[in-house]
GROMACS .gro file of N, CA and C in nm:
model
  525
    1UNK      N    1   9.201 -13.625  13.583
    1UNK     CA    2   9.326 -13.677  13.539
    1UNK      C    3   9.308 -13.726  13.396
    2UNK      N    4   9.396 -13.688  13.275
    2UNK     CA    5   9.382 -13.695  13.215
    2UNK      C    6   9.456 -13.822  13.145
    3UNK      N    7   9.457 -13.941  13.058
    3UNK     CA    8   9.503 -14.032  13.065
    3UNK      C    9   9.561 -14.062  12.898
    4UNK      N   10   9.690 -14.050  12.860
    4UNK     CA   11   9.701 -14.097  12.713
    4UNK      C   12   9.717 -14.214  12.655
    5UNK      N   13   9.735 -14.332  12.729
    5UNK     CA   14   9.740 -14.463  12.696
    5UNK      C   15   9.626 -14.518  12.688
    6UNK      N   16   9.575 -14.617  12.577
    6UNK     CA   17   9.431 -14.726  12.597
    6UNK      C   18   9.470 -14.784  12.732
    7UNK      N   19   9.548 -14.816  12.769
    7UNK     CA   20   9.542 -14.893  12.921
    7UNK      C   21   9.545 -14.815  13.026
    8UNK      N   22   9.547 -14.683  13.032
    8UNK     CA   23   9.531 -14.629  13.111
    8UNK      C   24   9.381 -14.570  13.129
    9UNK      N   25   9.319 -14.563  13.022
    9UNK     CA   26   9.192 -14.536  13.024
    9UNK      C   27   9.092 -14.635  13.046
   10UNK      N   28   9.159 -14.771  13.025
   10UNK     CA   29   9.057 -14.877  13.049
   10UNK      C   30   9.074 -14.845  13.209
   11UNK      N   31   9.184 -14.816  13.235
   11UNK     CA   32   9.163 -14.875  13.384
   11UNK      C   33   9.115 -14.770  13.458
   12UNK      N   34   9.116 -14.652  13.431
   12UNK     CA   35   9.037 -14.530  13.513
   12UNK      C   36   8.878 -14.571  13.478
   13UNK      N   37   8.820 -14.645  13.378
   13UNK     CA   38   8.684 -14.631  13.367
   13UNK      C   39   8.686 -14.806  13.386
   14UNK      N   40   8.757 -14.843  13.458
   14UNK     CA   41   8.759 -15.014  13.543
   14UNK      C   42   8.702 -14.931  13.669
   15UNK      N   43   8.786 -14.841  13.713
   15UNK     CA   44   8.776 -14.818  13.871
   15UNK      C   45   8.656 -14.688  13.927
   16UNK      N   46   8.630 -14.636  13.825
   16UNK     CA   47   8.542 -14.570  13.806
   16UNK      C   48   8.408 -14.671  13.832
   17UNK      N   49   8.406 -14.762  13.734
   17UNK     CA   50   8.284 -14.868  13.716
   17UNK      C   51   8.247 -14.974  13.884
   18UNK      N   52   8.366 -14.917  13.925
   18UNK     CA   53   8.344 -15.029  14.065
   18UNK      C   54   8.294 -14.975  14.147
   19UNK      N   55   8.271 -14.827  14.159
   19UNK     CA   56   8.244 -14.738  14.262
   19UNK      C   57   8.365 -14.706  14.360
   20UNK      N   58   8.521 -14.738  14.295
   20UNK     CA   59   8.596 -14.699  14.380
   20UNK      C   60   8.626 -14.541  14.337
   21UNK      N   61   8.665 -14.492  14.441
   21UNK     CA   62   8.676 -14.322  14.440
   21UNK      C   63   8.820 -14.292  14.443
   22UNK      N   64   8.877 -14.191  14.408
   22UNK     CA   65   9.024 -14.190  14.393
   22UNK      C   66   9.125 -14.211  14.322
   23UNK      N   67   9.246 -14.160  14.310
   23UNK     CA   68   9.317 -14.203  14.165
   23UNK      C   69   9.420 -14.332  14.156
   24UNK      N   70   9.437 -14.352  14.090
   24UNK     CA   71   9.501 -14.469  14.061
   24UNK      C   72   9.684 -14.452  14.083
   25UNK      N   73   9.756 -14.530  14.143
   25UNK     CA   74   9.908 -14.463  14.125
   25UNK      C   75   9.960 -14.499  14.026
   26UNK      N   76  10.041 -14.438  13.994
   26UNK     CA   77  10.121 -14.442  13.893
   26UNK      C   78  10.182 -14.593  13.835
   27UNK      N   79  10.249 -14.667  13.961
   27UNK     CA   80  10.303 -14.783  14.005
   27UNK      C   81  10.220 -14.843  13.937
   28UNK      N   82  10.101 -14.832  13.997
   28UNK     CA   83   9.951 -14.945  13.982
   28UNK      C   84   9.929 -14.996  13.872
   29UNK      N   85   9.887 -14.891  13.776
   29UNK     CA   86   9.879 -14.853  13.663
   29UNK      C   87   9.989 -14.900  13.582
   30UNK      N   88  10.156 -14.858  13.619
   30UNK     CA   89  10.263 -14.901  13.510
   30UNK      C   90  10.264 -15.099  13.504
   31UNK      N   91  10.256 -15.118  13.644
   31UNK     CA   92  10.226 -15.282  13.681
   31UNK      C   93  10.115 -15.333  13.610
   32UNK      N   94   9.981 -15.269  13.616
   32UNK     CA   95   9.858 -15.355  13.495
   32UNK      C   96   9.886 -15.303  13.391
   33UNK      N   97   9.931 -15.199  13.273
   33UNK     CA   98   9.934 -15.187  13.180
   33UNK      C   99  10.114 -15.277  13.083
   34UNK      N  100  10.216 -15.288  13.185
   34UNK     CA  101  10.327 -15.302  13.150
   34UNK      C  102  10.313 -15.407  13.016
   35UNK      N  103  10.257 -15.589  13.119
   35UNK     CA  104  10.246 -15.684  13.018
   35UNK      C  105  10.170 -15.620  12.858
   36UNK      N  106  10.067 -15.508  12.879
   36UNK     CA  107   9.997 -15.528  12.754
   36UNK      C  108  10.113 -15.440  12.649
   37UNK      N  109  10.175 -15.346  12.727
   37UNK     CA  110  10.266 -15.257  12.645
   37UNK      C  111  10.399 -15.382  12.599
   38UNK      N  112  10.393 -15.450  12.604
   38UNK     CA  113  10.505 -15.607  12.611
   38UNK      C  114  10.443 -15.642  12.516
   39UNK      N  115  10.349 -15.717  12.547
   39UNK     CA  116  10.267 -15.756  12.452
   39UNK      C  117  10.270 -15.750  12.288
   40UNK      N  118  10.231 -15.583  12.316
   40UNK     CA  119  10.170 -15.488  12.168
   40UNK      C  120  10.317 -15.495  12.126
   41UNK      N  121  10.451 -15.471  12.154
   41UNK     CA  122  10.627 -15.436  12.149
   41UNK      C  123  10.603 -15.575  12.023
   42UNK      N  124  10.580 -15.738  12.122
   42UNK     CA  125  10.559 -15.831  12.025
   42UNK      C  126  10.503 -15.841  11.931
   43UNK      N  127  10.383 -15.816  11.929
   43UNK     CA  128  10.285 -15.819  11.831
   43UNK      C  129  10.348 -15.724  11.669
   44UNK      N  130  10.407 -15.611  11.763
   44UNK     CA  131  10.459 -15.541  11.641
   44UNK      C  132  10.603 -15.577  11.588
   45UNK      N  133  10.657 -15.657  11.676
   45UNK     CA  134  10.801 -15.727  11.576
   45UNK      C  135  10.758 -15.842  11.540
   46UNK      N  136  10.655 -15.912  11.540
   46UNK     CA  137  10.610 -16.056  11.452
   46UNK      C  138  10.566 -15.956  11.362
   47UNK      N  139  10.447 -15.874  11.336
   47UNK     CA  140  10.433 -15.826  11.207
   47UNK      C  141  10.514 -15.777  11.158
   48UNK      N  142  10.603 -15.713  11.189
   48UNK     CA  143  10.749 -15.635  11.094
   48UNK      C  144  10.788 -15.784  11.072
   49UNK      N  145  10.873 -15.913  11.116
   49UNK     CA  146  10.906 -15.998  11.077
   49UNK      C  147  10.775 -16.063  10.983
   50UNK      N  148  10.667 -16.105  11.006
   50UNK     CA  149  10.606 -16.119  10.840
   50UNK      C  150  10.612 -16.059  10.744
   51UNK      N  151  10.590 -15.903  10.779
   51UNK     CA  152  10.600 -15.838  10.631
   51UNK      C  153  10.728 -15.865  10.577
   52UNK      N  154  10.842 -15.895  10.693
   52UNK     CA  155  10.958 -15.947  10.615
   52UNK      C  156  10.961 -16.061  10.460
   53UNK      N  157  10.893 -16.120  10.561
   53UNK     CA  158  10.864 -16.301  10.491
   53UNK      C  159  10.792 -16.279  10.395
   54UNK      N  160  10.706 -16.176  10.408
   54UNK     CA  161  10.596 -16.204  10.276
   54UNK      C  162  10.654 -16.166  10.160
   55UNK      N  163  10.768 -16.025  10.193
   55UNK     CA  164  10.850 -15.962  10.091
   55UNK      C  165  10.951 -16.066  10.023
   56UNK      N  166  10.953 -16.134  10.121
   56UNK     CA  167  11.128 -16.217  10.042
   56UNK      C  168  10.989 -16.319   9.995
   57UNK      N  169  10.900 -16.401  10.014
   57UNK     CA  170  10.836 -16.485   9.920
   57UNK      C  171  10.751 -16.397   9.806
   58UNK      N  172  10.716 -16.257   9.819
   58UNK     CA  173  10.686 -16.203   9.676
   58UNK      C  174  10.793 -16.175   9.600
   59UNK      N  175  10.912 -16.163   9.660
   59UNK     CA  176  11.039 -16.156   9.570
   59UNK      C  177  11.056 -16.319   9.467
   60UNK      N  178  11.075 -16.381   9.533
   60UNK     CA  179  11.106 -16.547   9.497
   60UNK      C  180  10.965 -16.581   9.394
   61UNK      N  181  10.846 -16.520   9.456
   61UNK     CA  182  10.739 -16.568   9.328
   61UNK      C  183  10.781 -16.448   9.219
   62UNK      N  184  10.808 -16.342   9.202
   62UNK     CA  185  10.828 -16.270   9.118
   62UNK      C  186  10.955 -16.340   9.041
   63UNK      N  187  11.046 -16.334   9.047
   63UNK     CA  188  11.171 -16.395   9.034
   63UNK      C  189  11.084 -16.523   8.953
   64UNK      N  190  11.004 -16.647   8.978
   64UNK     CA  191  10.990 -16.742   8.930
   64UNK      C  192  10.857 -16.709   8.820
   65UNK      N  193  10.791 -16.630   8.847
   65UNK     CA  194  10.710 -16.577   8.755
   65UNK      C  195  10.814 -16.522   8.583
   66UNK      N  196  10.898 -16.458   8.667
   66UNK     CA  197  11.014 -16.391   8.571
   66UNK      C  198  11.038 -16.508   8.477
   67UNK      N  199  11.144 -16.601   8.546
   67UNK     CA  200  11.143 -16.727   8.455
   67UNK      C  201  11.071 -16.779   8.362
   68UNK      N  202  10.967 -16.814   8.435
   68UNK     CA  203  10.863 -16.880   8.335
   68UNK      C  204  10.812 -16.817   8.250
   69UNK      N  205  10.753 -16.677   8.247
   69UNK     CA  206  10.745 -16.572   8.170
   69UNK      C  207  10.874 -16.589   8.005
   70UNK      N  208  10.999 -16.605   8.058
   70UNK     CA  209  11.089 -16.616   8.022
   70UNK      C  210  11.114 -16.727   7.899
   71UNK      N  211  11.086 -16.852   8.016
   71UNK     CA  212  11.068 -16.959   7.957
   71UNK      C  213  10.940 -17.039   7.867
   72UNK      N  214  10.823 -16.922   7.917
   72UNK     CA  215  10.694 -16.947   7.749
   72UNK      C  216  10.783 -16.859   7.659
   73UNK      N  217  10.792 -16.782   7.677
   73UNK     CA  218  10.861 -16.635   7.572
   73UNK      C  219  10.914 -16.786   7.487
   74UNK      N  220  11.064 -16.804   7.456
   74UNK     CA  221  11.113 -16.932   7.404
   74UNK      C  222  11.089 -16.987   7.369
   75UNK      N  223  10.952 -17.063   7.412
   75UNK     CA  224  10.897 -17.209   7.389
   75UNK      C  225  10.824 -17.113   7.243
   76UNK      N  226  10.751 -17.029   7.285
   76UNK     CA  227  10.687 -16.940   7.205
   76UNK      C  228  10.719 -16.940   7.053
   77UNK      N  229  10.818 -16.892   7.073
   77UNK     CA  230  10.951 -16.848   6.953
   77UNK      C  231  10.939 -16.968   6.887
   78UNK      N  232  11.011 -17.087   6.902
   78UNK     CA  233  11.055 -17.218   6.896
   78UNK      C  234  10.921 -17.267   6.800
   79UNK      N  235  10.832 -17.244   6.887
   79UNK     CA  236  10.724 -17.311   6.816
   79UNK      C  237  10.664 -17.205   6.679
   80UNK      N  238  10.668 -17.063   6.678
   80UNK     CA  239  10.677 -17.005   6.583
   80UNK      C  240  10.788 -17.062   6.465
   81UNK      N  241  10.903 -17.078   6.477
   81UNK     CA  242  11.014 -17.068   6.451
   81UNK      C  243  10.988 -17.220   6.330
   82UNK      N  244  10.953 -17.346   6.426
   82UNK     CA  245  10.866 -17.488   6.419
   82UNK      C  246  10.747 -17.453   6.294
   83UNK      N  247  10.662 -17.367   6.311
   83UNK     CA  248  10.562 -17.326   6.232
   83UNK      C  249  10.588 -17.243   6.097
   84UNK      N  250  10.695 -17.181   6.104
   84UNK     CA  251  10.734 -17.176   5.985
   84UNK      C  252  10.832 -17.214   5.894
   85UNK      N  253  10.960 -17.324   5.954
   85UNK     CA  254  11.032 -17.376   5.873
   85UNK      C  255  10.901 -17.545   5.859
   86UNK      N  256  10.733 -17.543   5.895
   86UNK     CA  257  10.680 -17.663   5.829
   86UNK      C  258  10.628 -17.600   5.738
   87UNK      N  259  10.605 -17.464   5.700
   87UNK     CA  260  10.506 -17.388   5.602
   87UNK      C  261  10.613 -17.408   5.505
   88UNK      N  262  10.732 -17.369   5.533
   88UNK     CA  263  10.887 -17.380   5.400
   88UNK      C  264  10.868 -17.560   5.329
   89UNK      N  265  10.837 -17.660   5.464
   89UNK     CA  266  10.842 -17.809   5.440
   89UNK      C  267  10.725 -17.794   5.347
   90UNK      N  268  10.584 -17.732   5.378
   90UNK     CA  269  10.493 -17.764   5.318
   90UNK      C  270  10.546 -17.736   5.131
   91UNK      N  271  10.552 -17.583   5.103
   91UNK     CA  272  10.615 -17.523   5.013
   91UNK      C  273  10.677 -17.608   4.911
   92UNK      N  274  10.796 -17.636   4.969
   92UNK     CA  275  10.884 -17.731   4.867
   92UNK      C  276  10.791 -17.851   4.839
   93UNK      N  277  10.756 -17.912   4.950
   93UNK     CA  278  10.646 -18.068   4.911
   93UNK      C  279  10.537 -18.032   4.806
   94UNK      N  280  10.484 -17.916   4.804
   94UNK     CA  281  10.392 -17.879   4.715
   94UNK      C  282  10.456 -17.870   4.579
   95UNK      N  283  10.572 -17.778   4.533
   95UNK     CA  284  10.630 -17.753   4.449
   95UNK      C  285  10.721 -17.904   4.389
   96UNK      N  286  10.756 -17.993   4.479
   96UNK     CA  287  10.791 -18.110   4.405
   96UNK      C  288  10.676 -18.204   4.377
   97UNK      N  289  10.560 -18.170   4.400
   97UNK     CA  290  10.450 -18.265   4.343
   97UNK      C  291  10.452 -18.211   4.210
   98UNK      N  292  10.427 -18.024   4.204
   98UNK     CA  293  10.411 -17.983   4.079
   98UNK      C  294  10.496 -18.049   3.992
   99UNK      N  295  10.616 -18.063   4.016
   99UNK     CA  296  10.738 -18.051   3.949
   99UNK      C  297  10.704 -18.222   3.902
  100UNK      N  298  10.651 -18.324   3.951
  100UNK     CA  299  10.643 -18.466   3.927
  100UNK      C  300  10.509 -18.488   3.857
  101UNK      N  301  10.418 -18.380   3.894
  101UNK     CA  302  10.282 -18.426   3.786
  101UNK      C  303  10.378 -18.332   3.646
  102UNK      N  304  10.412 -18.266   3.629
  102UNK     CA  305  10.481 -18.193   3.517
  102UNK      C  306  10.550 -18.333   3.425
  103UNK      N  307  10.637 -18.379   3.508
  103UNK     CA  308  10.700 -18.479   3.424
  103UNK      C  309  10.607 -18.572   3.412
  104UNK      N  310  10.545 -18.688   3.487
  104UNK     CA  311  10.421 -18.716   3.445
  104UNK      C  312  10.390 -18.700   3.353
  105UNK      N  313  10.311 -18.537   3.333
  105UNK     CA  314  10.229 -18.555   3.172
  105UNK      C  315  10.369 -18.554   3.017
  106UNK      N  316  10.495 -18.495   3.080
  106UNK     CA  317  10.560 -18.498   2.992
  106UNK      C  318  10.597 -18.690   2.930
  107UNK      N  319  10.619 -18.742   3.044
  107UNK     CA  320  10.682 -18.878   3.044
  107UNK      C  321  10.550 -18.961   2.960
  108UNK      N  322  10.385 -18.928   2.995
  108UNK     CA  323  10.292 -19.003   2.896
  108UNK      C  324  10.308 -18.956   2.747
  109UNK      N  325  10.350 -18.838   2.720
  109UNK     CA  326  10.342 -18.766   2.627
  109UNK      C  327  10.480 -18.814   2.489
  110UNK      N  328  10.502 -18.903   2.612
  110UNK     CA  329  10.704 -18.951   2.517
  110UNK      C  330  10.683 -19.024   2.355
  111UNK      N  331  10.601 -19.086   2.402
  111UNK     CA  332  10.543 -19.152   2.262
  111UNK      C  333  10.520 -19.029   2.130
  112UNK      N  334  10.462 -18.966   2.188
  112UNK     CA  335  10.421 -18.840   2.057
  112UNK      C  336  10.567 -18.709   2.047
  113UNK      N  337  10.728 -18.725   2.130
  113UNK     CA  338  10.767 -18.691   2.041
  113UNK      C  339  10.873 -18.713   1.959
  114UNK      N  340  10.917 -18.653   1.887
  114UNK     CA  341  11.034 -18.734   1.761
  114UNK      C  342  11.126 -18.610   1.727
  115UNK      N  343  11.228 -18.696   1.758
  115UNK     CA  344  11.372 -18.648   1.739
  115UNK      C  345  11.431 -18.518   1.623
  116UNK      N  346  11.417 -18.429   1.605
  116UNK     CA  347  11.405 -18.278   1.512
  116UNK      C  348  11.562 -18.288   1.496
  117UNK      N  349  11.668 -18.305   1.584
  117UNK     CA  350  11.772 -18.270   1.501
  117UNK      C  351  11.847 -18.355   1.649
  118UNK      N  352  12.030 -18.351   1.591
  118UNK     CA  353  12.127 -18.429   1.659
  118UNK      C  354  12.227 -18.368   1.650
  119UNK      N  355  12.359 -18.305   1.741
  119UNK     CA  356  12.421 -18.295   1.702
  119UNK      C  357  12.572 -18.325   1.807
  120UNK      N  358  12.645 -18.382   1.747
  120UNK     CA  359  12.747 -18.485   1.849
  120UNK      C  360  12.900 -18.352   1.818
  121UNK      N  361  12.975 -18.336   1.927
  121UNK     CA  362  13.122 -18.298   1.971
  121UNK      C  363  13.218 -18.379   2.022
  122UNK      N  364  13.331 -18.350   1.978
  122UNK     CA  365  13.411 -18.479   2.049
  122UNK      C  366  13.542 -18.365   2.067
  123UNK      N  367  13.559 -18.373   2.219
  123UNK     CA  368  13.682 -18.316   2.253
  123UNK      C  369  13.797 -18.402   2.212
  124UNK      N  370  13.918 -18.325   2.213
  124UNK     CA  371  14.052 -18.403   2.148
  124UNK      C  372  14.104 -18.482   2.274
  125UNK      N  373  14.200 -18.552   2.259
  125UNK     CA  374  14.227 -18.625   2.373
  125UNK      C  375  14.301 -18.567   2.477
  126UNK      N  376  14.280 -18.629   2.596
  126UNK     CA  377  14.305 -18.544   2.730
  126UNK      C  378  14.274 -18.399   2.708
  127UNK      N  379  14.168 -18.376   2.665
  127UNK     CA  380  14.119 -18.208   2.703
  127UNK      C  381  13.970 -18.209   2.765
  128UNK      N  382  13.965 -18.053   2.766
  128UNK     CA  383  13.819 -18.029   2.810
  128UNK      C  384  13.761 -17.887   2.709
  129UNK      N  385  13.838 -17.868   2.625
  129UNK     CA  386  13.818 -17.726   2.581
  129UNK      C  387  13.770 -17.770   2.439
  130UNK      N  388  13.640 -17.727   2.395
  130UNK     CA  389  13.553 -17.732   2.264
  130UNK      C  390  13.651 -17.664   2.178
  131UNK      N  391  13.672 -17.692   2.021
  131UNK     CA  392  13.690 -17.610   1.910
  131UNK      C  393  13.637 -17.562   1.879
  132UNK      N  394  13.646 -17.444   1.791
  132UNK     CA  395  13.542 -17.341   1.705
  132UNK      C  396  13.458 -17.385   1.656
  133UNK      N  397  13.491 -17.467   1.558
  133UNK     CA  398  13.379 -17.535   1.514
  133UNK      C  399  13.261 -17.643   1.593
  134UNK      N  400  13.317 -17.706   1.663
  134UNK     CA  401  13.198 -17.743   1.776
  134UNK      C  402  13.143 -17.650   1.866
  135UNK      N  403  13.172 -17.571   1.919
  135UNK     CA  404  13.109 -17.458   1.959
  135UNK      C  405  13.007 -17.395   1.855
  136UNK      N  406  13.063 -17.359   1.726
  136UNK     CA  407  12.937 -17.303   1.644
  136UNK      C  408  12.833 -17.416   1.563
  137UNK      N  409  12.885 -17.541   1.583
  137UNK     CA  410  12.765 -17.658   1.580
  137UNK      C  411  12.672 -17.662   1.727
  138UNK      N  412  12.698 -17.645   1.831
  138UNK     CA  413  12.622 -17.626   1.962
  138UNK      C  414  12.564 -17.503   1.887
  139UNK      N  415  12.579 -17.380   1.902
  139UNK     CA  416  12.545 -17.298   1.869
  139UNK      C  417  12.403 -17.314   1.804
  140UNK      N  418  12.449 -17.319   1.635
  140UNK     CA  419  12.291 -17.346   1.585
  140UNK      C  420  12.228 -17.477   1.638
  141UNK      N  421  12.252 -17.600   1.685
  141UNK     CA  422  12.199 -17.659   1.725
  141UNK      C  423  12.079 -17.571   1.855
  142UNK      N  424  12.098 -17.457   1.926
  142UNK     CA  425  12.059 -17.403   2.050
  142UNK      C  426  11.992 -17.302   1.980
  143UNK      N  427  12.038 -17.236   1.859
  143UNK     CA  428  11.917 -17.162   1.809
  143UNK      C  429  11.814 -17.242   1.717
  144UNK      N  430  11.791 -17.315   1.686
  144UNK     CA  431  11.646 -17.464   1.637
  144UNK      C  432  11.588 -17.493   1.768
  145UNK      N  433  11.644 -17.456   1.908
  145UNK     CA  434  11.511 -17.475   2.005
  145UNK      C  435  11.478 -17.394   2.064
  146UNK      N  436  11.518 -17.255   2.018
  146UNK     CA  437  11.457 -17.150   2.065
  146UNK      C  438  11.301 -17.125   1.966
  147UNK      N  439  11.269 -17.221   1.878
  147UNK     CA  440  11.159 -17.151   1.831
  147UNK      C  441  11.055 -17.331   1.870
  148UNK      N  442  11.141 -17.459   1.925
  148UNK     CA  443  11.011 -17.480   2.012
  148UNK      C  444  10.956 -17.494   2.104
  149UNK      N  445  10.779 -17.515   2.131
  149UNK     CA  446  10.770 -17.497   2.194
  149UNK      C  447  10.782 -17.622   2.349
  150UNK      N  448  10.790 -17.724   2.332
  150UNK     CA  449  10.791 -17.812   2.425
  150UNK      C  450  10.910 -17.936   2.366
  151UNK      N  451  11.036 -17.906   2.426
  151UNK     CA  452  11.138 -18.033   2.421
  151UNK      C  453  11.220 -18.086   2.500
  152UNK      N  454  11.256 -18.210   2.489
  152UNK     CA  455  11.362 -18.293   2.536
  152UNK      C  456  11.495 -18.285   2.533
  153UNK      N  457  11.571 -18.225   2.554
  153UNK     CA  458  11.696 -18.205   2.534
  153UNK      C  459  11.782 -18.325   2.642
  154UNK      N  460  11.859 -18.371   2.558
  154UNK     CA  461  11.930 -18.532   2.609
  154UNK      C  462  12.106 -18.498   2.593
  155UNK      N  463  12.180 -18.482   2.680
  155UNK     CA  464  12.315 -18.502   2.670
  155UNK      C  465  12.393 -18.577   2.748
  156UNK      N  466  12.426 -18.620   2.681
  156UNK     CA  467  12.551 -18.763   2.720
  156UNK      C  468  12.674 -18.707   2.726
  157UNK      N  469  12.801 -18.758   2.744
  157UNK     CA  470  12.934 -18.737   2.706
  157UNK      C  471  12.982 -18.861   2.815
  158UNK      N  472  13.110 -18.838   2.818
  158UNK     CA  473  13.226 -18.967   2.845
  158UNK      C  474  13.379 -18.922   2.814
  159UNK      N  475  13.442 -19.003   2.928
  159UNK     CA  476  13.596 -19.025   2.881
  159UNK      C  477  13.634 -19.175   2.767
  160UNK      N  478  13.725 -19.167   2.737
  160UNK     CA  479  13.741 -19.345   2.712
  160UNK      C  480  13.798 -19.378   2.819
  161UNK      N  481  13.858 -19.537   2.804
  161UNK     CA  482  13.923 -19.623   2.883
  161UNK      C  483  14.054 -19.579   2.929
  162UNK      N  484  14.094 -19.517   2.914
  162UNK     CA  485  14.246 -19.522   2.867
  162UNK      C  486  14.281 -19.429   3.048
  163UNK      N  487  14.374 -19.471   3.057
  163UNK     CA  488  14.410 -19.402   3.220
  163UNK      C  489  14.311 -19.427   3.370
  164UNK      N  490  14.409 -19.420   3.481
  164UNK     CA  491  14.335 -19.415   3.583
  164UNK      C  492  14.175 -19.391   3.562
  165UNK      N  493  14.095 -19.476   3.648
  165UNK     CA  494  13.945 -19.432   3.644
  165UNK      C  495  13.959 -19.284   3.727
  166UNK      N  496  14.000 -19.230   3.822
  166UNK     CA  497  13.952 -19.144   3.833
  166UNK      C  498  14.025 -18.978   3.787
  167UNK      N  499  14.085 -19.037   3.710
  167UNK     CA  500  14.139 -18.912   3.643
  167UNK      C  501  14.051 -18.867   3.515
  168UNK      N  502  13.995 -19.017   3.484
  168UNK     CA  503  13.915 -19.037   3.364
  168UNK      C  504  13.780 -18.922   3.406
  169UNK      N  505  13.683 -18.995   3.544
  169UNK     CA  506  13.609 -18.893   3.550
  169UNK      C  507  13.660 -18.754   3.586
  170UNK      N  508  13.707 -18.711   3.683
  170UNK     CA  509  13.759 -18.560   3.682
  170UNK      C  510  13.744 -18.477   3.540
  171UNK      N  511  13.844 -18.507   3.419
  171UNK     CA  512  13.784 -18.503   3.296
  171UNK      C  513  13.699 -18.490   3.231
  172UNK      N  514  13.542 -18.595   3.229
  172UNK     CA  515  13.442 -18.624   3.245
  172UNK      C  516  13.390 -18.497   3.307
  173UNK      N  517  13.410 -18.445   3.445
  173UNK     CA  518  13.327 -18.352   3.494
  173UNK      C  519  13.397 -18.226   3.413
  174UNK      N  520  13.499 -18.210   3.453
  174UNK     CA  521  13.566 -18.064   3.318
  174UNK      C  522  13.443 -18.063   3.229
  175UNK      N  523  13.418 -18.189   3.134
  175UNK     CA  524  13.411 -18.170   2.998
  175UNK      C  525  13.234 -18.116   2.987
   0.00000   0.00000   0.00000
């Protein structure tokens, strides 16, 4: 008799092993093997239900891996982003030191220099618009410092008294 179930073969070489002679019935056999075929039915819907579980918690760690992935990416950036508007901070801080040792040596240097030429404009009243002739006094005044080499150039101007203060400056800035 030939047997295709593990429980059917345990039990032909059970009854075999006892010295009992004869075959086993069918009944016999469906009755001792039933629970294990029950059994194995369970065994294999708890593992289909874990592999469930394991899938939906590798989903949820993937998913939170995603995020965070997500969320260095950003931080990443940010701090790149951080790292180079301090290289821009550094930059300018460097360039306004230059710019203050510059005056520095100019400001010790005030003593040694002296006044080469002057030359004064006076707009007409309530205007902002130069005449010809003050324009071509600016003029050569601006070509005498094209030939030196290190100067001070100082300009003043003003409204008078006369009218609202702030019509006065408005004016002032025109002029």
């Amino acid at each position: 008799m030939i047997m295709r179930r593990f429980g059917y073969v345990w039990m032909s070489a059970a009854l075999v092993a006892a010295g009992v002679t004869g075959c086993a019935t069918k009944k016999y056999v469906r009755n001792q093997t039933a629970p294990i075929i029950q059994h194995a039915g369970q065994l294999n819907n708890e593992t289909a239900d874990n592999s469930r579980k394991i899938q939906d918690v590798d989903q949820r760690a993937q998913a939170g891996i995603q995020k965070a992935q997500s969320s260095a990416d950003s931080a990443n950036q940010n701090a790149q982003n951080a790292s180079e508007q301090a290289g821009n901070a550094q930059t300018s801080a460097n360039n306004a030191v230059n710019r203050a040792d510059t005056l520095d040596s100019v400001v010790k240097d005030l003593d040694n220099y002296k006044q080469v030429s002057d030359v004064s404009v006076h707009f007409a009243f309530n205007k902002a618009l130069l005449t010809a002739k003050d324009r071509s006094d600016l003029d050569s005044f601006a070509s005498q410092l094209s030939s030196a080499n290190n100067y001070i150039l100082e300009v003043t101007g003003g409204t008078d008294s006369a009218g609202p203060a702030q019509y006065n400056y408005d004016l002032s800035q025109r002029r």
